[in-house]
Coordinates of C-alpha atoms and ligand atoms in Angstrom, one line a residue:
M1 CA 78.8 74.8 97.8
D2 CA 77.8 78.5 98.4
V3 CA 80.4 81.1 97.2
Y4 CA 81.2 84.4 99.5
G5 CA 83.7 86.9 98.8
I6 CA 85.3 90.3 99.1
V7 CA 85.0 93.1 96.6
G8 CA 87.8 95.5 96.8
N9 CA 90.8 97.0 94.9
P10 CA 93.3 96.4 95.7
V11 CA 92.0 93.8 98.2
G12 CA 94.9 91.1 98.3
H13 CA 96.0 92.4 101.8
S14 CA 92.4 91.7 103.0
V15 CA 92.2 89.6 106.3
S16 CA 88.4 88.6 105.6
P17 CA 89.2 85.5 103.6
P18 CA 90.7 83.7 106.4
M19 CA 88.4 85.1 109.3
Q20 CA 85.1 84.0 107.3
S21 CA 86.7 80.5 106.2
A22 CA 87.3 79.8 109.8
G23 CA 83.6 81.0 110.4
F24 CA 82.2 78.6 107.9
A25 CA 84.6 75.8 108.9
D26 CA 83.7 75.8 112.9
R27 CA 79.7 75.9 111.6
E28 CA 80.1 73.3 109.2
I29 CA 78.8 75.1 106.7
D30 CA 79.6 74.1 103.1
A31 CA 81.3 77.7 101.4
T32 CA 84.1 79.3 100.1
Y33 CA 85.2 83.2 100.7
V34 CA 87.4 84.4 98.4
T35 CA 88.9 87.9 96.9
F36 CA 87.6 89.7 93.7
E37 CA 89.1 92.9 92.5
P38 CA 87.4 94.5 89.7
A39 CA 88.4 97.8 87.8
E40 CA 86.8 101.1 89.5
A41 CA 85.0 101.4 86.4
E42 CA 83.2 97.6 86.5
I43 CA 81.8 97.7 89.9
E44 CA 78.3 97.6 88.5
R45 CA 79.1 94.7 86.2
A46 CA 80.7 93.0 88.8
I47 CA 77.6 93.4 91.1
D48 CA 75.4 92.4 88.5
G49 CA 77.4 89.8 87.6
A50 CA 77.5 88.2 91.3
A51 CA 74.1 88.2 91.6
A52 CA 73.4 86.2 87.8
L53 CA 76.2 84.0 88.9
G54 CA 74.3 83.1 92.2
I55 CA 77.1 84.5 94.8
A56 CA 75.5 84.3 98.4
G57 CA 77.3 87.3 99.7
L58 CA 79.8 89.7 99.6
N59 CA 81.9 92.0 101.6
V60 CA 82.7 95.6 100.2
T61 CA 85.7 97.5 101.0
I62 CA 87.6 100.5 99.8
P63 CA 87.1 102.1 97.1
F64 CA 83.6 100.5 96.4
K65 CA 81.4 101.2 99.8
Q66 CA 79.7 104.2 98.2
D67 CA 79.4 102.9 94.8
V68 CA 77.5 99.2 96.2
F69 CA 75.6 101.6 97.9
E70 CA 74.1 103.1 94.9
L71 CA 73.6 99.4 93.3
V72 CA 71.5 97.6 96.1
E73 CA 69.1 98.2 98.2
A74 CA 70.2 99.6 101.5
D75 CA 68.4 98.5 105.0
P76 CA 67.7 101.9 107.1
L77 CA 71.1 102.2 108.8
A78 CA 73.1 101.6 105.7
A79 CA 71.2 104.1 104.1
R80 CA 71.7 106.7 106.5
I81 CA 75.7 105.9 106.7
G82 CA 75.5 106.1 102.9
A83 CA 77.6 103.0 102.3
V84 CA 77.4 99.5 102.1
N85 CA 79.8 97.1 103.3
T86 CA 78.0 93.8 103.0
V87 CA 75.9 92.5 100.6
A88 CA 73.6 89.7 100.6
F89 CA 71.7 88.5 97.1
P90 CA 68.1 86.6 98.0
E91 CA 66.7 84.4 95.8
E92 CA 64.2 87.0 94.5
G93 CA 64.7 90.7 94.4
P94 CA 67.4 93.0 94.2
P95 CA 70.7 92.7 96.4
Q96 CA 70.3 93.6 99.8
G97 CA 72.9 96.3 101.4
Y98 CA 73.8 96.7 104.7
N99 CA 76.8 98.5 106.8
T100 CA 78.4 96.0 109.5
D101 CA 81.1 98.7 110.5
A102 CA 78.5 100.2 112.6
A103 CA 78.0 96.9 114.8
G104 CA 81.6 96.9 114.4
V105 CA 81.7 99.7 116.6
T106 CA 78.8 98.7 119.3
R107 CA 79.5 95.0 119.7
S108 CA 83.4 96.0 120.2
F109 CA 82.7 98.4 123.4
E110 CA 79.8 95.4 124.3
H111 CA 81.8 92.7 124.0
H112 CA 84.1 94.4 126.6
D113 CA 81.4 95.2 129.0
V114 CA 81.4 98.8 128.2
A115 CA 77.9 100.3 128.5
I116 CA 77.2 102.6 125.9
D117 CA 73.4 104.0 126.5
G118 CA 73.6 107.5 128.5
R119 CA 77.7 108.2 127.8
E120 CA 79.1 110.5 126.2
A121 CA 81.2 109.6 123.1
V122 CA 83.5 111.4 121.2
V123 CA 84.2 110.1 117.4
V124 CA 87.3 111.6 116.0
G125 CA 86.7 111.4 112.1
A126 CA 83.9 112.2 109.7
G127 CA 84.9 109.8 107.1
G128 CA 83.1 105.9 106.3
A129 CA 84.5 104.9 109.6
G130 CA 83.4 107.7 111.5
R131 CA 79.7 108.2 110.0
A132 CA 79.4 104.3 110.8
A133 CA 80.4 104.9 114.7
A134 CA 79.0 108.3 114.8
F135 CA 75.1 106.6 113.8
A136 CA 75.9 103.3 115.6
L137 CA 76.7 105.2 118.9
A138 CA 74.0 107.7 118.7
D139 CA 71.2 104.9 117.9
A140 CA 73.1 103.1 121.1
G141 CA 71.9 106.0 123.3
A142 CA 75.1 107.9 123.5
D143 CA 75.6 111.5 123.2
V144 CA 78.0 111.9 120.5
H145 CA 80.6 114.8 119.7
I146 CA 82.2 114.0 116.4
A147 CA 85.7 115.8 115.9
N148 CA 87.3 116.1 112.2
R149 CA 90.4 118.0 110.9
T150 CA 87.7 119.4 108.3
V151 CA 85.2 120.7 110.6
E152 CA 82.4 121.5 107.8
R153 CA 82.3 117.6 107.2
A154 CA 81.8 116.8 111.0
E155 CA 78.7 119.8 111.0
S156 CA 77.6 118.0 108.4
L157 CA 77.5 114.5 109.9
A158 CA 76.7 115.7 113.0
S159 CA 73.1 117.7 111.8
E160 CA 72.0 113.8 110.6
V161 CA 73.1 112.6 113.9
D162 CA 70.6 112.6 116.6
G163 CA 71.5 115.0 119.2
A164 CA 75.2 115.1 117.8
I165 CA 77.6 118.2 118.2
A166 CA 80.6 118.9 116.1
G167 CA 83.8 120.9 115.9
G168 CA 87.4 120.5 114.7
L169 CA 90.0 118.6 116.2
D170 CA 90.5 121.7 118.6
S171 CA 87.2 120.5 120.3
L172 CA 89.1 117.2 121.5
A173 CA 90.2 119.4 124.4
D174 CA 87.0 120.1 125.5
A175 CA 85.2 116.9 124.7
V176 CA 87.6 114.1 125.6
P177 CA 88.1 115.1 129.6
S178 CA 84.3 114.4 130.3
A179 CA 83.7 111.9 127.8
D180 CA 83.2 107.7 128.6
L181 CA 84.2 106.9 125.0
L182 CA 86.5 107.7 122.3
V183 CA 86.5 106.4 119.0
N184 CA 89.4 106.9 116.3
A185 CA 87.7 107.0 113.1
T186 CA 90.6 108.6 111.3
S187 CA 93.2 107.1 109.2
V188 CA 95.9 108.6 111.8
G189 CA 98.2 106.0 113.6
M190 CA 98.0 103.8 110.4
E191 CA 101.5 104.9 108.2
E192 CA 103.3 106.7 111.2
D193 CA 103.5 106.7 114.9
T194 CA 101.2 109.3 115.3
T195 CA 98.0 110.4 116.9
P196 CA 94.8 112.3 116.7
V197 CA 94.0 112.8 120.2
P198 CA 96.7 114.4 122.9
A199 CA 97.9 112.1 125.3
E200 CA 97.3 114.6 128.1
L201 CA 93.4 114.4 127.3
L202 CA 93.0 110.7 127.9
H203 CA 92.1 109.3 131.4
D204 CA 91.1 106.3 133.1
G205 CA 87.1 107.0 133.1
L206 CA 87.6 106.4 129.1
A207 CA 87.1 103.2 126.7
V208 CA 89.3 103.9 123.7
L209 CA 88.4 101.9 120.5
D210 CA 90.9 102.7 117.7
A211 CA 89.5 101.7 114.1
V212 CA 93.1 101.5 112.7
Y213 CA 94.3 97.9 113.1
T214 CA 97.5 97.9 111.6
P215 CA 99.3 98.1 113.5
R216 CA 97.1 96.3 116.3
E217 CA 98.6 98.7 119.0
T218 CA 98.6 101.9 117.9
R219 CA 99.9 105.3 119.7
L220 CA 96.6 106.1 120.5
L221 CA 96.1 103.0 122.1
R222 CA 99.7 103.0 124.4
E223 CA 99.2 106.2 125.4
A224 CA 95.1 105.6 126.6
D225 CA 96.5 102.7 128.4
A226 CA 99.4 104.4 130.1
A227 CA 96.1 106.8 131.3
G228 CA 94.6 103.9 132.8
A229 CA 91.5 103.8 130.2
T230 CA 90.4 100.7 128.7
T231 CA 91.6 100.3 125.6
I232 CA 90.1 98.1 122.5
Q233 CA 92.2 97.2 119.3
G234 CA 90.8 97.8 115.6
L235 CA 91.0 94.2 115.5
W236 CA 87.9 93.7 117.6
M237 CA 86.0 96.2 115.2
L238 CA 87.2 94.2 112.1
L239 CA 86.0 91.0 113.7
F240 CA 82.7 92.1 114.6
Q241 CA 82.0 93.5 111.1
G242 CA 82.7 90.3 109.9
V243 CA 80.3 88.8 112.9
E244 CA 77.6 90.7 111.8
A245 CA 78.0 90.0 107.9
F246 CA 78.4 86.2 108.6
E247 CA 75.0 86.4 110.9
I248 CA 73.1 88.3 107.9
W249 CA 74.3 85.8 105.2
T250 CA 73.8 82.2 107.7
D251 CA 71.2 83.2 110.5
A252 CA 73.4 81.3 112.3
D253 CA 75.4 83.0 115.6
A254 CA 78.9 83.3 114.3
P255 CA 81.4 81.4 115.9
I256 CA 83.1 84.4 117.4
E257 CA 86.4 82.6 118.8
A258 CA 87.2 80.6 115.9
M259 CA 87.0 83.9 113.5
H260 CA 88.9 85.9 116.2
D261 CA 91.7 83.4 116.4
A262 CA 92.0 83.2 112.5
L263 CA 91.8 87.1 112.3
R264 CA 94.8 87.4 114.9
E265 CA 96.6 84.9 113.2
A266 CA 96.6 86.7 109.9
L267 CA 97.3 90.2 111.2
N268 CA 100.6 88.6 112.9
Ligands
LIG1 P1 88.0 108.0 105.1 O1 86.7 108.0 104.7 O2 89.1 108.2 103.8 O3 88.1 108.8 106.3 C1 89.2 109.3 106.4 C2 89.2 110.2 108.0 O4 90.4 110.4 108.3 C3 88.5 111.7 107.8 O5 88.0 112.1 108.6 C4 89.8 112.4 107.2 O6 89.2 113.8 107.7 C5 90.5 111.8 108.6 N1 92.3 112.2 108.1 C6 92.9 111.5 107.7 N2 94.0 112.1 107.6 C7 93.9 112.6 108.5 C8 95.5 113.6 109.3 N3 96.4 113.5 109.0 N4 95.0 114.0 110.5 C9 93.3 114.5 110.8 N5 92.2 113.5 110.1 C10 92.8 112.7 109.0 O7 88.3 106.8 105.5 P2 87.4 105.6 106.6 O8 87.0 104.4 105.4 O9 86.9 105.9 107.2 O10 89.0 104.7 107.5 C11 89.1 105.5 108.3 C12 90.3 104.3 109.2 O11 89.6 103.8 109.5 C13 91.4 103.7 108.3 O12 92.4 103.5 109.1 C14 90.5 102.2 108.1 O13 91.2 101.1 108.2 C15 90.0 102.2 109.5 N6 88.7 101.5 109.2 C16 89.0 100.2 110.4 C17 87.8 99.2 110.3 C18 87.6 98.2 111.2 O14 86.8 97.3 111.0 N7 88.9 98.2 112.1 C19 86.7 99.8 109.3 C20 86.4 100.8 108.4 C21 87.5 101.6 108.5 P3 89.4 114.8 106.7 O15 87.9 114.8 106.6 O16 89.4 116.1 107.3 O17 89.8 114.2 105.5

C-alpha cells in the first residue's frame, strides 16, 4: 500500500484526507492518506524521513510551503511562485516539488467555462495564494492587475509576473469595473463577514473566484452574485489543487466528481 499525506501545523482541520482518499478509492488505487504535524523546527527531518520511509507523496500546508520549497527540487512554476504544496518522491533522485494552487485557480475557471486567455484579471492579495494566482493567470494569457493592502508587496510580485501591474486596494476602483476575472487571494472574509472588494465595483461581466473556502459562501461571493457575476467558491480551488496533486502522483486522471463530493461533505 502506498502512503500519502499532508504536512502542516496545525493540520487536524484538513479536508485533504477525505478528498484524496475518495480519489484513491474511486480509482481502486491501494493507498492511504494521513496527516503529519511536525514541529516547525523539524520540517527538514520530516521531509528526509518521508523520503527514507518510502512515502509516495505529500501535500504541504501552512506554515511549511516556503520551507519545503527550499528542501526539494522545485519545478519551474513552483520556483517562480517560491512555494511548494505538493511533493513527489521518485525512486531515484531528490524529492520533486510542485505548486498546484496555481492549477487550482486556472482549473476552477475552466471548469466553470470561464475563458482566461486575453482577459483582464484582478488578483486581490500578494501572499502565497496571490502569487500562485498571478503567475497562473498570466501564464494562461490574462492581463493581470495585482491589488494588495501592502502595495510594496504587490509591486514586487508584479515585477516578476509577465505584463502585470500593481496597486494598493484603492486601485480596485479603477481595475474591477473593466475586469473579466477577479480572484480574492486574501484571507478577508474568513473570520468575519467582510469583503476586500466594494460591492459597487462588481458587475455582471465578472467571474469571481474566492480562495477563502470557510465559509463556503463569502460576503464577496454573495455580493458578486447579487451583481449578476459568475461566482466560484474556494471549494473549487481546493478541489483542483488536490486533483492536480493526485494526477502528479498517480499519472491517472483524477475522479473529479468523487473527490468533489467527498470535499463538499467534509466542508459541511
Ligand atoms: P498569506 O500568504 O498570509 O497572505 C495573506 C494575504 O491576505 C496578503 O495579501 C495580505 O495582505 C492579505 N490580507 C490579510 N488580512 C488582510 C486585511 N485585513 N485586509 C486586506 N488584506 C489582507 O496567506 P495565503 O496562503 O496567501 O492565503 C490567503 C487565503 O487564501 C487564505 O484564506 C487561505 O485559506 C486561502 N487559500 C485557499 C486555497 C484554496 O485551495 N481554496 C489555497 C491557498 C490559500 P498584506 O500583504 O498587506 O499583509
